[in-house]
């Protein structure tokens, strides 16, 4: 579900966010129009809009845990977590987290990858939010949902700044709702 | 928790934590008299300027978990993920940095991948500055400038987007921890090459045994917690 479909139609903040995202063609490989959010981070007003919109949505949903996917989820997750009084849990590439971890494998276009979470991060039945900068195939978010559910959390929603148009409407990932601010920006 | 006066006349509060194999001390300074401190170039929260004990520091220090023998034997890993699980400690950490840097003309907060990405953006948002990620090679999609630095064996590189910063801007560089100082020194060089002044480097934790401060040259360093567990 996109923000415009859920009460934010005509909100000028969404256009500002979209305009602040830079498109890099053919990165990391030919044919991919990479959505570069680093330019959004250089615009303090637009970056704050992103956080404000997510915070307004989640502050009354009784969420105690915000999980962010390495590495760009680490940029958006903590400001949201701090504003809504939730803890922040990093979901990381293999071997980065110390202590006891649980891991979940997921598919890439070619081959697999793994995501890990600390076993001490979750209390059973906690209400959790998953954050990443962009959703394309949904593979990483699905792995994130699996990790949190295996640890006993209830995933309330997944949230991304950018999402492919296929995520409009009631689209769900592993039965969980998805909330997206903007569609991919186009090259000028 | 023990309380003692060190040979330098500093009042130091220690928490002694024991693991099955090793014991170590996580130490933080509540008050540092500048004339007596050999660490006068390292500014601890609750500094000589205010001469006030910052009551938030003990909770922040105790929220950091130390994991022995990670990522390899002999290393005592400073795990800030437990600080991130403590909402009050995390908020206090950010608040201390924001109080220090707000209204000081800082327009750039540069954060070193990946744990600098956790602490940098909340600070940047609160002080109205840009957040600039400094990344491992090949992660940034656009045109980059890069700076090489030495590791124990071999070298690594840190990169930043061209055009992210402008000459004359004032920056702070954030990371969770300073150990040998190699990464922070490279980040300083990268920003200085494009005409940016680094007002300060800021880290949650310092491992003074590794003398990272010496690699930073003229750039001041601000830290909240020191740990002997290196």
Short mmCIF file of C-alpha atoms in Angstrom, two decimals:
data_model
loop_
_atom_site.label_atom_id
_atom_site.label_comp_id
_atom_site.label_asym_id
_atom_site.label_seq_id
_atom_site.Cartn_x
_atom_site.Cartn_y
_atom_site.Cartn_z
CA UNK A 1 0.00 0.00 0.00
CA UNK A 2 1.32 3.40 -0.93
CA UNK A 3 1.02 6.51 1.23
CA UNK A 4 -1.08 8.22 -1.47
CA UNK A 5 -3.66 5.42 -1.19
CA UNK A 6 -3.89 5.87 2.55
CA UNK A 7 -4.68 9.45 3.45
CA UNK A 8 -1.67 11.25 2.04
CA UNK A 9 -2.91 12.00 -1.47
CA UNK A 10 -1.79 15.49 -2.42
CA UNK A 11 0.62 15.70 0.50
CA UNK A 12 3.42 17.89 -0.87
CA UNK A 13 5.95 16.09 1.31
CA UNK A 14 5.69 13.00 -0.90
CA UNK A 15 6.68 14.97 -4.00
CA UNK A 16 9.60 16.52 -2.13
CA UNK A 17 10.76 13.06 -1.06
CA UNK A 18 10.46 11.70 -4.58
CA UNK A 19 12.31 14.67 -6.06
CA UNK A 20 15.16 14.22 -3.60
CA UNK A 21 15.90 10.65 -4.71
CA UNK A 22 18.50 10.35 -7.46
CA UNK A 23 18.31 7.71 -10.19
CA UNK A 24 21.56 6.04 -11.23
CA UNK A 25 21.08 4.01 -14.40
CA UNK A 26 22.68 0.59 -14.81
CA UNK A 27 23.81 0.15 -11.19
CA UNK A 28 24.78 -2.35 -9.91
CA UNK A 29 24.29 -3.85 -13.35
CA UNK A 30 22.85 -3.04 -16.78
CA UNK A 31 19.12 -2.45 -16.84
CA UNK A 32 18.68 -1.54 -13.18
CA UNK A 33 17.63 2.07 -12.48
CA UNK A 34 19.08 2.36 -8.98
CA UNK A 35 17.14 4.51 -6.51
CA UNK A 36 19.83 6.44 -4.69
CA UNK A 37 18.52 7.69 -1.35
CA UNK A 38 21.82 9.34 -0.39
CA UNK A 39 20.62 12.54 -2.08
CA UNK A 40 17.52 12.43 0.12
CA UNK A 41 19.82 12.34 3.16
CA UNK A 42 21.54 15.51 1.90
CA UNK A 43 18.19 17.32 2.08
CA UNK A 44 17.41 17.68 5.80
CA UNK A 45 13.86 18.87 5.10
CA UNK A 46 12.99 15.92 2.85
CA UNK A 47 14.73 13.42 5.15
CA UNK A 48 12.71 14.79 8.07
CA UNK A 49 9.49 14.42 6.02
CA UNK A 50 10.22 10.69 5.61
CA UNK A 51 10.70 10.21 9.33
CA UNK A 52 7.70 12.39 10.25
CA UNK A 53 5.34 10.44 7.97
CA UNK A 54 6.47 7.08 9.40
CA UNK A 55 6.38 8.34 12.99
CA UNK A 56 2.85 9.76 12.55
CA UNK A 57 1.73 6.39 11.24
CA UNK A 58 3.36 4.18 13.88
CA UNK A 59 3.41 6.19 17.09
CA UNK A 60 0.00 4.97 18.24
CA UNK A 61 0.33 1.38 17.04
CA UNK A 62 1.99 0.17 20.24
CA UNK A 63 5.17 -0.84 18.47
CA UNK A 64 8.07 -1.67 20.78
CA UNK A 65 10.62 -2.85 18.23
CA UNK A 66 11.87 -1.38 14.96
CA UNK A 67 14.05 -3.75 12.93
CA UNK A 68 16.23 -2.24 10.21
CA UNK A 69 17.90 -4.16 7.41
CA UNK A 70 21.63 -3.56 6.91
CA UNK A 71 22.77 -1.08 5.82
CA UNK A 72 20.28 1.50 4.55
CA UNK A 73 17.63 0.31 7.00
CA UNK A 74 20.07 1.47 9.71
CA UNK A 75 19.62 5.04 8.45
CA UNK A 76 15.81 5.18 8.57
CA UNK A 77 15.06 2.81 11.45
CA UNK A 78 16.76 4.50 14.41
CA UNK A 79 15.17 7.96 14.02
CA UNK A 80 11.75 6.29 13.86
CA UNK A 81 12.53 4.04 16.84
CA UNK A 82 13.72 6.98 18.94
CA UNK A 83 10.65 9.06 18.13
CA UNK A 84 8.14 6.32 18.95
CA UNK A 85 10.02 5.04 22.03
CA UNK A 86 10.84 1.65 20.51
CA UNK A 87 14.08 -0.28 20.57
CA UNK A 88 16.13 -0.60 17.39
CA UNK A 89 17.24 -4.04 16.21
CA UNK A 90 19.76 -4.30 13.36
CA UNK A 91 19.28 -7.17 10.93
CA UNK A 92 22.73 -7.93 9.56
CA UNK A 93 24.77 -9.79 6.99
CA UNK A 94 26.31 -13.02 8.31
CA UNK A 95 29.10 -12.84 10.87
CA UNK A 96 28.63 -9.22 11.89
CA UNK A 97 26.51 -9.62 15.03
CA UNK A 98 28.28 -10.91 18.14
CA UNK A 99 26.69 -13.25 20.64
CA UNK A 100 23.99 -15.75 19.85
CA UNK A 101 22.14 -15.13 16.59
CA UNK A 102 19.41 -16.70 14.52
CA UNK A 103 19.76 -16.62 10.74
CA UNK A 104 17.45 -16.85 7.77
CA UNK A 105 18.45 -17.64 4.22
CA UNK A 106 16.77 -15.95 1.29
CA UNK A 107 17.04 -16.04 -2.47
CA UNK A 108 18.82 -13.57 -4.66
CA UNK A 109 18.55 -13.48 -8.44
CA UNK A 110 21.62 -15.71 -8.55
CA UNK A 111 22.29 -17.68 -5.39
CA UNK A 112 21.32 -17.05 -1.79
CA UNK A 113 22.13 -14.68 1.03
CA UNK A 114 21.56 -14.73 4.79
CA UNK A 115 20.25 -12.27 7.32
CA UNK A 116 20.96 -12.53 11.07
CA UNK A 117 19.38 -11.18 14.24
CA UNK A 118 20.51 -11.31 17.84
CA UNK A 119 18.64 -13.89 19.89
CA UNK A 120 18.38 -11.46 22.79
CA UNK A 121 16.70 -8.75 20.73
CA UNK A 122 13.09 -9.86 20.97
CA UNK A 123 10.65 -10.42 23.81
CA UNK A 124 7.82 -12.80 22.94
CA UNK A 125 4.74 -11.11 21.52
CA UNK A 126 6.46 -7.77 20.97
CA UNK A 127 4.92 -5.73 18.17
CA UNK A 128 7.53 -5.05 15.52
CA UNK A 129 8.04 -2.88 12.46
CA UNK A 130 10.54 -3.75 9.71
CA UNK A 131 12.25 -0.92 7.82
CA UNK A 132 14.30 -0.85 4.65
CA UNK A 133 14.95 1.89 2.08
CA UNK A 134 13.40 0.02 -0.86
CA UNK A 135 11.32 -3.06 -1.64
CA UNK A 136 11.78 -4.80 -4.99
CA UNK A 137 11.36 -8.58 -4.84
CA UNK A 138 10.43 -8.61 -1.16
CA UNK A 139 13.01 -11.30 -0.45
CA UNK A 140 14.90 -9.37 2.22
CA UNK A 141 11.73 -8.21 3.96
CA UNK A 142 10.30 -11.74 3.93
CA UNK A 143 13.48 -13.04 5.54
CA UNK A 144 13.21 -10.26 8.13
CA UNK A 145 9.61 -11.19 8.93
CA UNK A 146 10.68 -14.82 9.35
CA UNK A 147 13.47 -13.90 11.76
CA UNK A 148 11.20 -11.79 13.94
CA UNK A 149 8.39 -14.36 13.97
CA UNK A 150 10.79 -17.19 14.80
CA UNK A 151 11.91 -15.13 17.79
CA UNK A 152 8.30 -14.69 18.91
CA UNK A 153 7.57 -11.15 17.73
CA UNK A 154 4.41 -10.07 15.95
CA UNK A 155 5.29 -8.15 12.80
CA UNK A 156 2.75 -5.35 12.46
CA UNK A 157 3.97 -3.93 9.14
CA UNK A 158 6.93 -3.51 6.80
CA UNK A 159 7.77 0.03 5.75
CA UNK A 160 9.92 1.32 2.90
CA UNK A 161 10.68 4.70 1.41
CA UNK A 162 10.53 3.41 -2.19
CA UNK A 163 8.59 0.49 -3.64
CA UNK A 164 7.86 -0.93 -7.06
CA UNK A 165 4.32 -0.19 -8.33
CA UNK A 166 3.33 -3.84 -7.91
CA UNK A 167 3.00 -3.18 -4.17
CA UNK A 168 -0.08 -0.99 -4.62
CA UNK A 169 -3.35 -1.92 -3.03
CA UNK A 170 -3.68 -4.69 -0.49
CA UNK A 171 -0.39 -6.33 -1.41
CA UNK A 172 1.04 -8.30 1.49
CA UNK A 173 4.36 -9.96 2.19
CA UNK A 174 4.01 -13.25 4.06
CA UNK A 175 0.59 -12.01 5.14
CA UNK A 176 1.95 -8.76 6.54
CA UNK A 177 0.96 -5.32 5.23
CA UNK A 178 3.52 -3.21 3.45
CA UNK A 179 3.59 0.59 3.60
CA UNK A 180 5.54 2.52 0.97
CA UNK A 181 6.02 6.26 0.57
CA UNK A 182 6.86 6.68 -3.12
CA UNK A 183 7.27 4.79 -6.39
CA UNK A 184 10.70 4.69 -8.03
CA UNK A 185 11.88 8.01 -9.38
CA UNK A 186 12.49 8.32 -13.11
CA UNK A 187 15.49 9.72 -14.91
CA UNK A 188 14.87 13.30 -16.03
CA UNK B 1 30.38 -0.88 41.41
CA UNK B 2 33.62 0.43 42.90
CA UNK B 3 34.59 4.03 43.43
CA UNK B 4 38.20 5.11 43.68
CA UNK B 5 40.55 7.96 42.99
CA UNK B 6 43.19 7.18 40.37
CA UNK B 7 46.82 8.19 40.63
CA UNK B 8 46.03 11.23 38.52
CA UNK B 9 43.53 12.52 41.03
CA UNK B 10 40.60 11.78 38.75
CA UNK B 11 37.46 10.52 40.34
CA UNK B 12 36.64 7.40 38.41
CA UNK B 13 33.70 5.08 38.71
CA UNK B 14 34.26 1.50 37.69
CA UNK B 15 31.98 -1.34 36.87
CA UNK B 16 33.73 -4.67 37.17
CA UNK B 17 32.17 -7.40 35.09
CA UNK B 18 33.41 -10.96 35.01
CA UNK B 19 33.08 -13.47 32.22
CA UNK B 20 33.88 -17.15 32.75
CA UNK B 21 37.28 -16.72 31.17
CA UNK B 22 38.31 -13.15 31.84
CA UNK B 23 37.48 -10.19 33.94
CA UNK B 24 37.62 -6.68 32.63
CA UNK B 25 36.71 -3.21 33.74
CA UNK B 26 34.40 -0.85 31.92
CA UNK B 27 35.35 2.55 33.14
CA UNK B 28 33.86 5.93 32.57
CA UNK B 29 34.88 9.33 33.84
CA UNK B 30 32.20 11.34 35.54
CA UNK B 31 34.39 14.35 36.03
CA UNK B 32 37.75 15.11 34.45
CA UNK B 33 39.87 17.87 36.00
CA UNK B 34 41.68 19.18 32.93
CA UNK B 35 44.97 20.19 34.53
CA UNK B 36 45.55 16.75 36.01
CA UNK B 37 44.28 14.57 33.20
CA UNK B 38 46.71 12.92 30.85
CA UNK B 39 43.71 12.49 28.60
CA UNK B 40 43.07 16.22 28.33
CA UNK B 41 42.86 16.01 24.55
CA UNK B 42 40.08 13.47 24.85
CA UNK B 43 36.95 15.22 25.93
CA UNK B 44 34.65 13.13 28.04
CA UNK B 45 31.02 14.00 28.50
CA UNK B 46 30.73 15.97 31.72
CA UNK B 47 33.83 17.96 30.76
CA UNK B 48 36.06 20.53 32.27
CA UNK B 49 33.93 23.26 30.71
CA UNK B 50 30.81 22.34 32.59
CA UNK B 51 32.56 20.45 35.42
CA UNK B 52 29.28 18.69 36.00
CA UNK B 53 28.75 14.97 36.27
CA UNK B 54 26.53 13.86 33.42
CA UNK B 55 24.17 11.44 35.12
CA UNK B 56 23.24 9.81 31.84
CA UNK B 57 26.68 8.32 31.22
CA UNK B 58 26.62 5.42 33.73
CA UNK B 59 23.46 3.99 32.23
CA UNK B 60 24.86 4.31 28.72
CA UNK B 61 28.09 2.60 29.75
CA UNK B 62 26.32 -0.26 31.48
CA UNK B 63 24.05 -0.87 28.51
CA UNK B 64 27.01 -1.82 26.31
CA UNK B 65 27.72 -5.55 26.27
CA UNK B 66 31.26 -6.88 25.96
CA UNK B 67 31.63 -10.15 24.08
CA UNK B 68 34.95 -11.96 24.52
CA UNK B 69 36.78 -13.52 21.58
CA UNK B 70 34.71 -11.89 18.85
CA UNK B 71 35.30 -11.68 15.92
CA UNK B 72 38.43 -13.64 16.81
CA UNK B 73 40.20 -14.94 19.94
CA UNK B 74 41.67 -12.24 22.15
CA UNK B 75 39.33 -9.47 21.01
CA UNK B 76 36.84 -8.10 23.56
CA UNK B 77 34.05 -6.86 21.30
CA UNK B 78 32.11 -3.77 22.40
CA UNK B 79 28.53 -4.60 21.44
CA UNK B 80 26.34 -1.50 21.11
CA UNK B 81 23.29 -3.51 19.99
CA UNK B 82 22.32 -3.84 23.66
CA UNK B 83 22.47 -0.04 23.98
CA UNK B 84 20.00 0.15 21.06
CA UNK B 85 17.63 -2.15 22.96
CA UNK B 86 17.61 0.25 25.92
CA UNK B 87 15.37 3.08 24.73
CA UNK B 88 16.43 5.48 27.46
CA UNK B 89 20.16 4.83 26.98
CA UNK B 90 19.89 5.21 23.20
CA UNK B 91 17.92 8.45 23.53
CA UNK B 92 20.40 9.80 26.08
CA UNK B 93 23.32 8.95 23.78
CA UNK B 94 21.79 10.92 20.93
CA UNK B 95 20.74 13.78 23.22
CA UNK B 96 24.30 14.23 24.53
CA UNK B 97 25.69 14.50 20.98
CA UNK B 98 22.86 16.80 19.84
CA UNK B 99 23.34 19.12 22.82
CA UNK B 100 27.02 19.34 21.96
CA UNK B 101 26.66 20.04 18.23
CA UNK B 102 23.40 21.97 17.83
CA UNK B 103 23.81 25.62 16.86
CA UNK B 104 27.54 25.26 16.16
CA UNK B 105 27.39 25.72 12.39
CA UNK B 106 27.76 22.02 11.64
CA UNK B 107 26.15 21.34 8.27
CA UNK B 108 27.47 17.80 7.71
CA UNK B 109 27.23 14.68 9.85
CA UNK B 110 29.36 11.98 8.23
CA UNK B 111 28.74 8.43 9.47
CA UNK B 112 31.04 5.50 8.91
CA UNK B 113 29.45 2.28 7.67
CA UNK B 114 27.69 0.49 9.22
CA UNK B 115 27.26 1.36 12.90
CA UNK B 116 27.91 5.05 12.20
CA UNK B 117 24.67 4.86 10.16
CA UNK B 118 22.75 4.13 13.38
CA UNK B 119 24.00 7.10 15.42
CA UNK B 120 24.62 9.69 12.69
CA UNK B 121 21.16 10.22 11.16
CA UNK B 122 19.29 10.96 14.42
CA UNK B 123 21.96 13.55 15.24
CA UNK B 124 21.85 15.04 11.74
CA UNK B 125 18.06 15.34 11.83
CA UNK B 126 18.07 17.01 15.24
CA UNK B 127 20.72 19.61 14.31
CA UNK B 128 19.41 20.23 10.77
CA UNK B 129 22.52 18.92 9.02
CA UNK B 130 22.96 16.62 6.04
CA UNK B 131 23.82 13.00 6.68
CA UNK B 132 26.65 11.70 4.51
CA UNK B 133 27.30 7.95 4.55
CA UNK B 134 30.96 6.92 4.25
CA UNK B 135 30.98 3.45 2.82
CA UNK B 136 33.04 0.40 1.94
CA UNK B 137 34.04 0.20 -1.74
CA UNK B 138 31.46 -0.34 -4.46
CA UNK B 139 28.40 0.28 -2.31
CA UNK B 140 27.72 3.87 -3.36
CA UNK B 141 26.08 4.00 -6.79
CA UNK B 142 27.28 7.35 -8.09
CA UNK B 143 30.66 8.90 -8.70
CA UNK B 144 32.84 8.57 -5.58
CA UNK B 145 36.10 9.67 -4.09
CA UNK B 146 37.94 7.16 -2.00
CA UNK B 147 40.67 7.02 0.62
CA UNK B 148 42.78 4.02 1.45
CA UNK B 149 43.83 3.09 4.97
CA UNK B 150 45.92 0.39 6.62
CA UNK B 151 44.60 -2.67 8.37
CA UNK B 152 46.57 -5.08 10.50
CA UNK B 153 47.12 -7.08 7.32
CA UNK B 154 46.60 -5.20 4.08
CA UNK B 155 44.50 -2.14 3.34
CA UNK B 156 40.87 -1.12 2.99
CA UNK B 157 39.08 1.85 1.43
CA UNK B 158 36.37 4.24 2.50
CA UNK B 159 34.25 6.10 -0.09
CA UNK B 160 32.01 9.14 -0.30
CA UNK B 161 29.84 10.50 -3.12
CA UNK B 162 31.27 13.35 -5.16
CA UNK B 163 29.18 16.45 -4.49
CA UNK B 164 27.83 15.29 -1.13
CA UNK B 165 29.74 18.04 0.62
CA UNK B 166 30.98 21.48 -0.42
CA UNK B 167 34.22 23.27 0.38
CA UNK B 168 33.93 25.35 3.52
CA UNK B 169 31.34 23.18 5.23
CA UNK B 170 31.86 22.14 8.86
CA UNK B 171 31.45 18.47 9.64
CA UNK B 172 31.43 15.99 12.46
CA UNK B 173 32.30 12.35 11.86
CA UNK B 174 30.42 9.69 13.80
CA UNK B 175 31.22 6.06 14.50
CA UNK B 176 30.21 3.75 17.34
CA UNK B 177 33.77 3.15 18.47
CA UNK B 178 37.36 4.29 17.92
CA UNK B 179 39.96 1.53 18.18
CA UNK B 180 43.16 2.01 16.15
CA UNK B 181 41.73 5.14 14.55
CA UNK B 182 42.49 4.00 10.99
CA UNK B 183 38.95 4.38 9.68
CA UNK B 184 38.34 7.76 11.31
CA UNK B 185 41.69 9.08 10.08
CA UNK B 186 40.77 8.03 6.53
CA UNK B 187 37.37 9.70 6.87
CA UNK B 188 39.07 12.92 8.03
CA UNK B 189 41.46 12.84 5.06
CA UNK B 190 38.59 12.21 2.64
CA UNK B 191 36.58 15.20 3.85
CA UNK B 192 39.61 17.49 4.09
CA UNK B 193 40.55 16.66 0.50
CA UNK B 194 37.33 18.30 -0.63
CA UNK B 195 37.72 21.38 1.55
CA UNK B 196 35.58 20.45 4.52
CA UNK B 197 36.63 21.32 8.08
CA UNK B 198 36.11 18.58 10.62
CA UNK B 199 34.97 20.22 13.84
CA UNK B 200 35.20 16.97 15.79
CA UNK B 201 35.09 13.18 15.62
CA UNK B 202 32.49 11.69 17.95
CA UNK B 203 32.23 8.10 19.13
CA UNK B 204 30.26 6.35 21.82
CA UNK B 205 33.25 4.23 22.93
CA UNK B 206 37.01 4.61 22.90
CA UNK B 207 39.61 1.89 23.45
CA UNK B 208 42.48 4.11 24.63
CA UNK B 209 44.96 1.21 24.77
CA UNK B 210 44.93 1.20 20.96
CA UNK B 211 45.90 4.90 20.81
CA UNK B 212 43.50 5.78 18.01
CA UNK B 213 43.53 9.40 19.15
CA UNK B 214 47.10 9.75 17.90
CA UNK B 215 46.01 9.09 14.31
CA UNK B 216 43.53 11.98 14.28
CA UNK B 217 46.12 14.75 14.22
CA UNK B 218 44.62 18.13 15.04
CA UNK B 219 41.03 16.89 14.96
CA UNK B 220 39.44 16.76 18.42
CA UNK B 221 37.74 13.60 19.62
CA UNK B 222 34.62 13.44 21.80
CA UNK B 223 33.63 10.18 23.45
CA UNK B 224 31.11 9.09 26.04
CA UNK B 225 32.68 5.90 27.42
CA UNK B 226 36.17 4.45 27.58
CA UNK B 227 36.87 0.77 27.89
CA UNK B 228 40.02 -1.02 28.99
CA UNK B 229 38.67 -4.21 27.46
CA UNK B 230 40.72 -4.13 24.28
#
